[in-house]
PDB file of C-alpha atoms in Angstrom:
ATOM      1  CA  MET A   1     110.656 111.250 166.138  1.00 48.00           C
ATOM      2  CA  ARG A   2     108.653 110.548 164.046  1.00 49.00           C
ATOM      3  CA  LEU A   3     108.628 110.274 159.894  1.00 47.00           C
ATOM      4  CA  THR A   4     105.663 111.314 158.004  1.00 50.00           C
ATOM      5  CA  LEU A   5     105.970 111.179 154.025  1.00 46.00           C
ATOM      6  CA  SER A   6     103.150 112.153 151.705  1.00 49.00           C
ATOM      7  CA  ALA A   7     102.273 110.124 148.576  1.00 47.00           C
ATOM      8  CA  THR A   8     104.245 111.606 146.393  1.00 47.00           C
ATOM      9  CA  ALA A   9     107.956 110.822 148.093  1.00 44.00           C
ATOM     10  CA  LEU A  10     106.512 107.296 149.007  1.00 38.00           C
ATOM     11  CA  LEU A  11     105.615 107.362 145.309  1.00 39.00           C
ATOM     12  CA  ALA A  12     109.141 108.569 144.554  1.00 43.00           C
ATOM     13  CA  LEU A  13     110.917 105.957 146.338  1.00 41.00           C
ATOM     14  CA  ALA A  14     108.819 103.112 144.914  1.00 39.00           C
ATOM     15  CA  PRO A  15     110.877 100.409 142.234  1.00 38.00           C
ATOM     16  CA  THR A  16     110.349 101.530 139.350  1.00 38.00           C
ATOM     17  CA  ALA A  17     108.390  99.101 137.170  1.00 40.00           C
ATOM     18  CA  ALA A  18     109.989  96.118 135.818  1.00 43.00           C
ATOM     19  CA  PHE A  19     108.697  96.344 131.731  1.00 65.00           C
ATOM     20  CA  ALA A  20     110.656  92.952 130.571  1.00 77.00           C
ATOM     21  CA  VAL A  21     108.392  90.394 129.446  1.00 88.00           C
ATOM     22  CA  ASP A  22     109.598  87.316 128.352  1.00 92.00           C
ATOM     23  CA  TYR A  23     106.925  85.460 125.501  1.00 94.00           C
ATOM     24  CA  MET A  24     108.273  82.574 125.031  1.00 96.00           C
ATOM     25  CA  ASN A  25     112.288  81.341 123.588  1.00 96.00           C
ATOM     26  CA  ALA A  26     113.966  80.502 120.017  1.00 96.00           C
ATOM     27  CA  GLU A  27     113.071  77.163 120.346  1.00 96.00           C
ATOM     28  CA  GLN A  28     109.311  77.584 121.455  1.00 97.00           C
ATOM     29  CA  ALA A  29     108.931  80.277 118.162  1.00 98.00           C
ATOM     30  CA  ALA A  30     110.342  77.776 116.239  1.00 98.00           C
ATOM     31  CA  ARG A  31     108.138  74.467 116.949  1.00 98.00           C
ATOM     32  CA  GLN A  32     105.141  77.650 117.020  1.00 97.00           C
ATOM     33  CA  LEU A  33     106.452  78.373 113.536  1.00 98.00           C
ATOM     34  CA  PHE A  34     107.399  75.212 111.831  1.00 98.00           C
ATOM     35  CA  PRO A  35     104.473  73.125 113.931  1.00 98.00           C
ATOM     36  CA  GLU A  36     104.894  70.224 110.885  1.00 98.00           C
ATOM     37  CA  ALA A  37     108.192  69.807 111.219  1.00 98.00           C
ATOM     38  CA  GLU A  38     109.805  67.085 112.872  1.00 98.00           C
ATOM     39  CA  ARG A  39     112.941  68.115 114.020  1.00 97.00           C
ATOM     40  CA  PHE A  40     115.397  70.823 114.675  1.00 97.00           C
ATOM     41  CA  GLU A  41     118.785  70.890 113.855  1.00 96.00           C
ATOM     42  CA  THR A  42     120.545  74.390 114.699  1.00 95.00           C
ATOM     43  CA  ARG A  43     123.839  75.245 112.890  1.00 93.00           C
ATOM     44  CA  GLU A  44     126.165  78.596 113.476  1.00 91.00           C
ATOM     45  CA  TRP A  45     126.833  80.489 110.089  1.00 88.00           C
ATOM     46  CA  LEU A  46     129.948  82.671 110.047  1.00 85.00           C
ATOM     47  CA  LEU A  47     129.140  85.492 107.648  1.00 84.00           C
ATOM     48  CA  ASP A  48     132.086  85.812 106.196  1.00 83.00           C
ATOM     49  CA  THR A  49     133.561  89.236 104.489  1.00 85.00           C
ATOM     50  CA  GLY A  50     132.219  88.866 101.335  1.00 85.00           C
ATOM     51  CA  MET A  51     128.936  88.317 102.595  1.00 86.00           C
ATOM     52  CA  LEU A  52     128.596  90.707 105.215  1.00 85.00           C
ATOM     53  CA  GLN A  53     129.969  93.861 102.188  1.00 87.00           C
ATOM     54  CA  LYS A  54     126.765  92.593 100.561  1.00 89.00           C
ATOM     55  CA  LEU A  55     124.856  92.842 103.464  1.00 88.00           C
ATOM     56  CA  VAL A  56     126.254  96.622 104.082  1.00 87.00           C
ATOM     57  CA  GLU A  57     125.663  97.086  99.550  1.00 90.00           C
ATOM     58  CA  GLN A  58     121.817  96.345 100.180  1.00 89.00           C
ATOM     59  CA  GLY A  59     122.057  99.005 103.092  1.00 86.00           C
ATOM     60  CA  LEU A  60     121.742  96.252 105.710  1.00 85.00           C
ATOM     61  CA  LYS A  61     122.698  98.542 109.188  1.00 73.00           C
ATOM     62  CA  PRO A  62     125.868  95.424 110.373  1.00 64.00           C
ATOM     63  CA  ARG A  63     124.553  93.817 113.632  1.00 65.00           C
ATOM     64  CA  SER A  64     127.195  94.529 116.758  1.00 49.00           C
ATOM     65  CA  ALA A  65     130.545  93.631 117.040  1.00 45.00           C
ATOM     66  CA  ALA A  66     129.969  90.779 118.964  1.00 43.00           C
ATOM     67  CA  THR A  67     127.296  89.518 116.910  1.00 53.00           C
ATOM     68  CA  GLY A  68     127.717  90.064 113.501  1.00 60.00           C
ATOM     69  CA  SER A  69     129.743  87.300 111.406  1.00 77.00           C
ATOM     70  CA  HIS A  70     128.014  85.050 113.817  1.00 84.00           C
ATOM     71  CA  VAL A  71     124.202  83.473 113.114  1.00 89.00           C
ATOM     72  CA  THR A  72     122.409  80.586 115.066  1.00 91.00           C
ATOM     73  CA  ALA A  73     119.575  79.123 112.544  1.00 95.00           C
ATOM     74  CA  ARG A  74     117.277  76.336 113.478  1.00 97.00           C
ATOM     75  CA  LEU A  75     116.694  74.845 110.216  1.00 97.00           C
ATOM     76  CA  ALA A  76     112.640  72.810 110.393  1.00 98.00           C
ATOM     77  CA  TRP A  77     112.964  69.420 108.918  1.00 97.00           C
ATOM     78  CA  ARG A  78     110.467  67.096 107.596  1.00 97.00           C
ATOM     79  CA  GLY A  79     112.305  63.947 107.247  1.00 96.00           C
ATOM     80  CA  LYS A  80     114.489  65.228 104.417  1.00 95.00           C
ATOM     81  CA  GLU A  81     112.514  67.889 103.586  1.00 96.00           C
ATOM     82  CA  LEU A  82     113.958  71.236 104.339  1.00 97.00           C
ATOM     83  CA  LEU A  83     111.122  73.170 105.098  1.00 98.00           C
ATOM     84  CA  GLY A  84     112.805  76.226 107.033  1.00 98.00           C
ATOM     85  CA  VAL A  85     114.596  78.172 109.078  1.00 98.00           C
ATOM     86  CA  LEU A  86     114.055  80.376 112.024  1.00 98.00           C
ATOM     87  CA  VAL A  87     116.804  82.893 113.278  1.00 96.00           C
ATOM     88  CA  ALA A  88     116.690  84.384 116.343  1.00 94.00           C
ATOM     89  CA  ASP A  89     117.459  88.191 116.849  1.00 93.00           C
ATOM     90  CA  GLN A  90     117.786  91.471 118.970  1.00 92.00           C
ATOM     91  CA  VAL A  91     117.204  94.581 117.752  1.00 92.00           C
ATOM     92  CA  LEU A  92     117.679  98.055 119.416  1.00 88.00           C
ATOM     93  CA  GLY A  93     114.098  99.331 120.227  1.00 86.00           C
ATOM     94  CA  LYS A  94     114.829 102.604 122.025  1.00 86.00           C
ATOM     95  CA  PHE A  95     116.550 102.686 124.582  1.00 88.00           C
ATOM     96  CA  GLU A  96     116.780  98.429 125.051  1.00 90.00           C
ATOM     97  CA  GLN A  97     117.000  95.551 123.145  1.00 91.00           C
ATOM     98  CA  ILE A  98     113.933  93.715 121.465  1.00 94.00           C
ATOM     99  CA  SER A  99     114.237  90.286 120.851  1.00 94.00           C
ATOM    100  CA  TYR A 100     112.174  88.707 117.867  1.00 96.00           C
ATOM    101  CA  ALA A 101     112.550  85.687 115.530  1.00 97.00           C
ATOM    102  CA  VAL A 102     111.587  85.221 112.054  1.00 97.00           C
ATOM    103  CA  GLY A 103     110.811  82.492 110.174  1.00 98.00           C
ATOM    104  CA  VAL A 104     111.618  81.954 106.617  1.00 98.00           C
ATOM    105  CA  ALA A 105     110.434  79.155 104.692  1.00 98.00           C
ATOM    106  CA  ALA A 106     112.645  77.352 102.046  1.00 97.00           C
ATOM    107  CA  ASP A 107     111.380  79.366  99.275  1.00 97.00           C
ATOM    108  CA  GLY A 108     112.660  82.472 101.283  1.00 97.00           C
ATOM    109  CA  ARG A 109     109.007  83.928 101.914  1.00 98.00           C
ATOM    110  CA  ILE A 110     108.855  85.068 105.346  1.00 98.00           C
ATOM    111  CA  ARG A 111     106.500  82.439 107.689  1.00 98.00           C
ATOM    112  CA  GLY A 112     106.114  84.624 110.460  1.00 98.00           C
ATOM    113  CA  VAL A 113     107.656  86.950 112.967  1.00 98.00           C
ATOM    114  CA  GLU A 114     107.168  86.251 116.784  1.00 98.00           C
ATOM    115  CA  ILE A 115     108.804  88.400 119.500  1.00 97.00           C
ATOM    116  CA  LEU A 116     110.674  86.602 122.010  1.00 96.00           C
ATOM    117  CA  ALA A 117     111.228  89.442 125.105  1.00 95.00           C
ATOM    118  CA  TYR A 118     110.634  92.928 124.968  1.00 94.00           C
ATOM    119  CA  ARG A 119     112.239  95.282 127.416  1.00 91.00           C
ATOM    120  CA  GLU A 120     111.074  98.974 126.478  1.00 86.00           C
ATOM    121  CA  SER A 121     108.034 100.780 128.571  1.00 85.00           C
ATOM    122  CA  HIS A 122     105.878 101.713 125.130  1.00 84.00           C
ATOM    123  CA  GLY A 123     106.010 100.724 121.767  1.00 86.00           C
ATOM    124  CA  GLY A 124     104.991  96.786 122.523  1.00 88.00           C
ATOM    125  CA  GLU A 125     102.182  97.392 120.244  1.00 92.00           C
ATOM    126  CA  VAL A 126     104.797  95.430 117.795  1.00 94.00           C
ATOM    127  CA  ARG A 127     103.751  92.684 119.634  1.00 94.00           C
ATOM    128  CA  LEU A 128     100.206  92.228 118.335  1.00 94.00           C
ATOM    129  CA  PRO A 129      99.610  89.751 115.566  1.00 96.00           C
ATOM    130  CA  ALA A 130      97.959  91.966 113.520  1.00 96.00           C
ATOM    131  CA  TRP A 131     101.481  94.442 113.143  1.00 97.00           C
ATOM    132  CA  ARG A 132     103.264  90.832 112.581  1.00 97.00           C
ATOM    133  CA  LYS A 133     101.440  89.688 109.962  1.00 98.00           C
ATOM    134  CA  GLN A 134     102.101  92.527 107.665  1.00 97.00           C
ATOM    135  CA  PHE A 135     105.989  90.876 107.086  1.00 98.00           C
ATOM    136  CA  VAL A 136     104.546  86.627 106.074  1.00 98.00           C
ATOM    137  CA  GLY A 137     104.812  85.864 102.427  1.00 98.00           C
ATOM    138  CA  LYS A 138     107.543  88.642 101.985  1.00 98.00           C
ATOM    139  CA  THR A 139     110.561  87.788 100.013  1.00 97.00           C
ATOM    140  CA  GLN A 140     113.951  89.600 100.061  1.00 94.00           C
ATOM    141  CA  ALA A 141     111.987  91.449  96.287  1.00 94.00           C
ATOM    142  CA  ALA A 142     110.063  93.520  98.590  1.00 96.00           C
ATOM    143  CA  PRO A 143     110.834  95.875 100.229  1.00 95.00           C
ATOM    144  CA  ILE A 144     110.172  95.949 103.319  1.00 96.00           C
ATOM    145  CA  GLN A 145     110.413  99.347 105.138  1.00 96.00           C
ATOM    146  CA  VAL A 146     107.964 101.300 107.798  1.00 97.00           C
ATOM    147  CA  GLY A 147     105.924 104.039 105.492  1.00 94.00           C
ATOM    148  CA  GLU A 148     105.547 101.663 102.526  1.00 95.00           C
ATOM    149  CA  ASP A 149     104.113  97.759 103.056  1.00 96.00           C
ATOM    150  CA  ILE A 150     105.130  97.900 106.743  1.00 97.00           C
ATOM    151  CA  ALA A 151     102.713 100.237 108.331  1.00 96.00           C
ATOM    152  CA  ASN A 152     103.564 102.420 111.798  1.00 95.00           C
ATOM    153  CA  ILE A 153     102.503 102.374 114.533  1.00 93.00           C
ATOM    154  CA  SER A 154     102.071 105.805 116.732  1.00 91.00           C
ATOM    155  CA  GLY A 155     104.020 105.725 120.074  1.00 88.00           C
ATOM    156  CA  ALA A 156     106.156 102.993 118.488  1.00 91.00           C
ATOM    157  CA  THR A 157     107.748 104.026 115.583  1.00 92.00           C
ATOM    158  CA  LEU A 158     111.380 103.136 117.329  1.00 93.00           C
ATOM    159  CA  SER A 159     110.090  99.435 117.856  1.00 93.00           C
ATOM    160  CA  CYS A 160     108.931  99.086 114.473  1.00 95.00           C
ATOM    161  CA  THR A 161     111.737 100.373 112.815  1.00 94.00           C
ATOM    162  CA  HIS A 162     113.930  98.906 114.038  1.00 93.00           C
ATOM    163  CA  LEU A 163     112.391  95.541 114.155  1.00 95.00           C
ATOM    164  CA  THR A 164     111.263  95.693 110.528  1.00 96.00           C
ATOM    165  CA  GLU A 165     115.217  96.903 109.296  1.00 94.00           C
ATOM    166  CA  GLY A 166     115.756  93.521 111.239  1.00 94.00           C
ATOM    167  CA  VAL A 167     113.594  91.109 109.636  1.00 96.00           C
ATOM    168  CA  LYS A 168     114.811  92.474 106.463  1.00 95.00           C
ATOM    169  CA  ARG A 169     118.173  91.892 107.396  1.00 93.00           C
ATOM    170  CA  VAL A 170     117.309  88.504 108.591  1.00 94.00           C
ATOM    171  CA  LEU A 171     115.848  87.506 104.877  1.00 95.00           C
ATOM    172  CA  ALA A 172     118.730  89.391 103.783  1.00 93.00           C
ATOM    173  CA  VAL A 173     121.211  86.869 105.373  1.00 93.00           C
ATOM    174  CA  PHE A 174     118.722  84.102 104.910  1.00 94.00           C
ATOM    175  CA  GLU A 175     119.504  84.521 100.967  1.00 93.00           C
ATOM    176  CA  LEU A 176     123.045  84.286 100.890  1.00 91.00           C
ATOM    177  CA  ALA A 177     123.123  81.193 102.684  1.00 92.00           C
ATOM    178  CA  ARG A 178     120.679  79.860 100.283  1.00 92.00           C
ATOM    179  CA  LYS A 179     122.924  81.308  97.712  1.00 90.00           C
ATOM    180  CA  GLY A 180     126.110  80.168 100.229  1.00 87.00           C
ATOM    181  CA  GLY A 181     125.094  75.696 100.130  1.00 87.00           C
ATOM    182  CA  MET A 182     124.288  76.304 103.760  1.00 86.00           C
ATOM    183  CA  LEU A 183     121.129  75.137 104.059  1.00 87.00           C
ATOM    184  CA  ASN A 184     121.788  71.633 102.819  1.00 83.00           C
ATOM    185  CA  ALA A 185     121.684  68.377 104.395  1.00 74.00           C
ATOM    186  CA  VAL A 186     124.113  66.980 106.570  1.00 64.00           C
TER     187      VAL A 186
END
């Protein structure tokens, strides 16, 4: 018996394309966003109920129950001077998680946003430097909202929106940490 498959049948049997791409890890992002840093200190921040409530009051969506109150921060130091903090996080794109990192200078201004891993089949344009550059220099006082001070990318609306919300949340967590004394040298 001879089996003949058409080109369409072969395509249907072919494995689906893998869209997941890891671009860098959080340590690499920290070195890229804080190249003048002499050392990085990893700290685990535990956000108490009051801090989480403050985030909700600012209209920020809480993270997942598993990670909502824990934040891993990498403090960038040059000698005894705190240069800033890098926080790696994840948001849901359309169907899959997008891993990203935000570098925040000690004065509360965003130094940069890096996409660590992108797993969606569409919307990868959020990795383009021109789109990510829109966040640089923004503080918590900025709207940081798609359609206001952050441009949307057609075909990547959910990725743009969710990443923007995530960056805004990281900036708010940084401000809570700063006010709560979590940035002090140990």
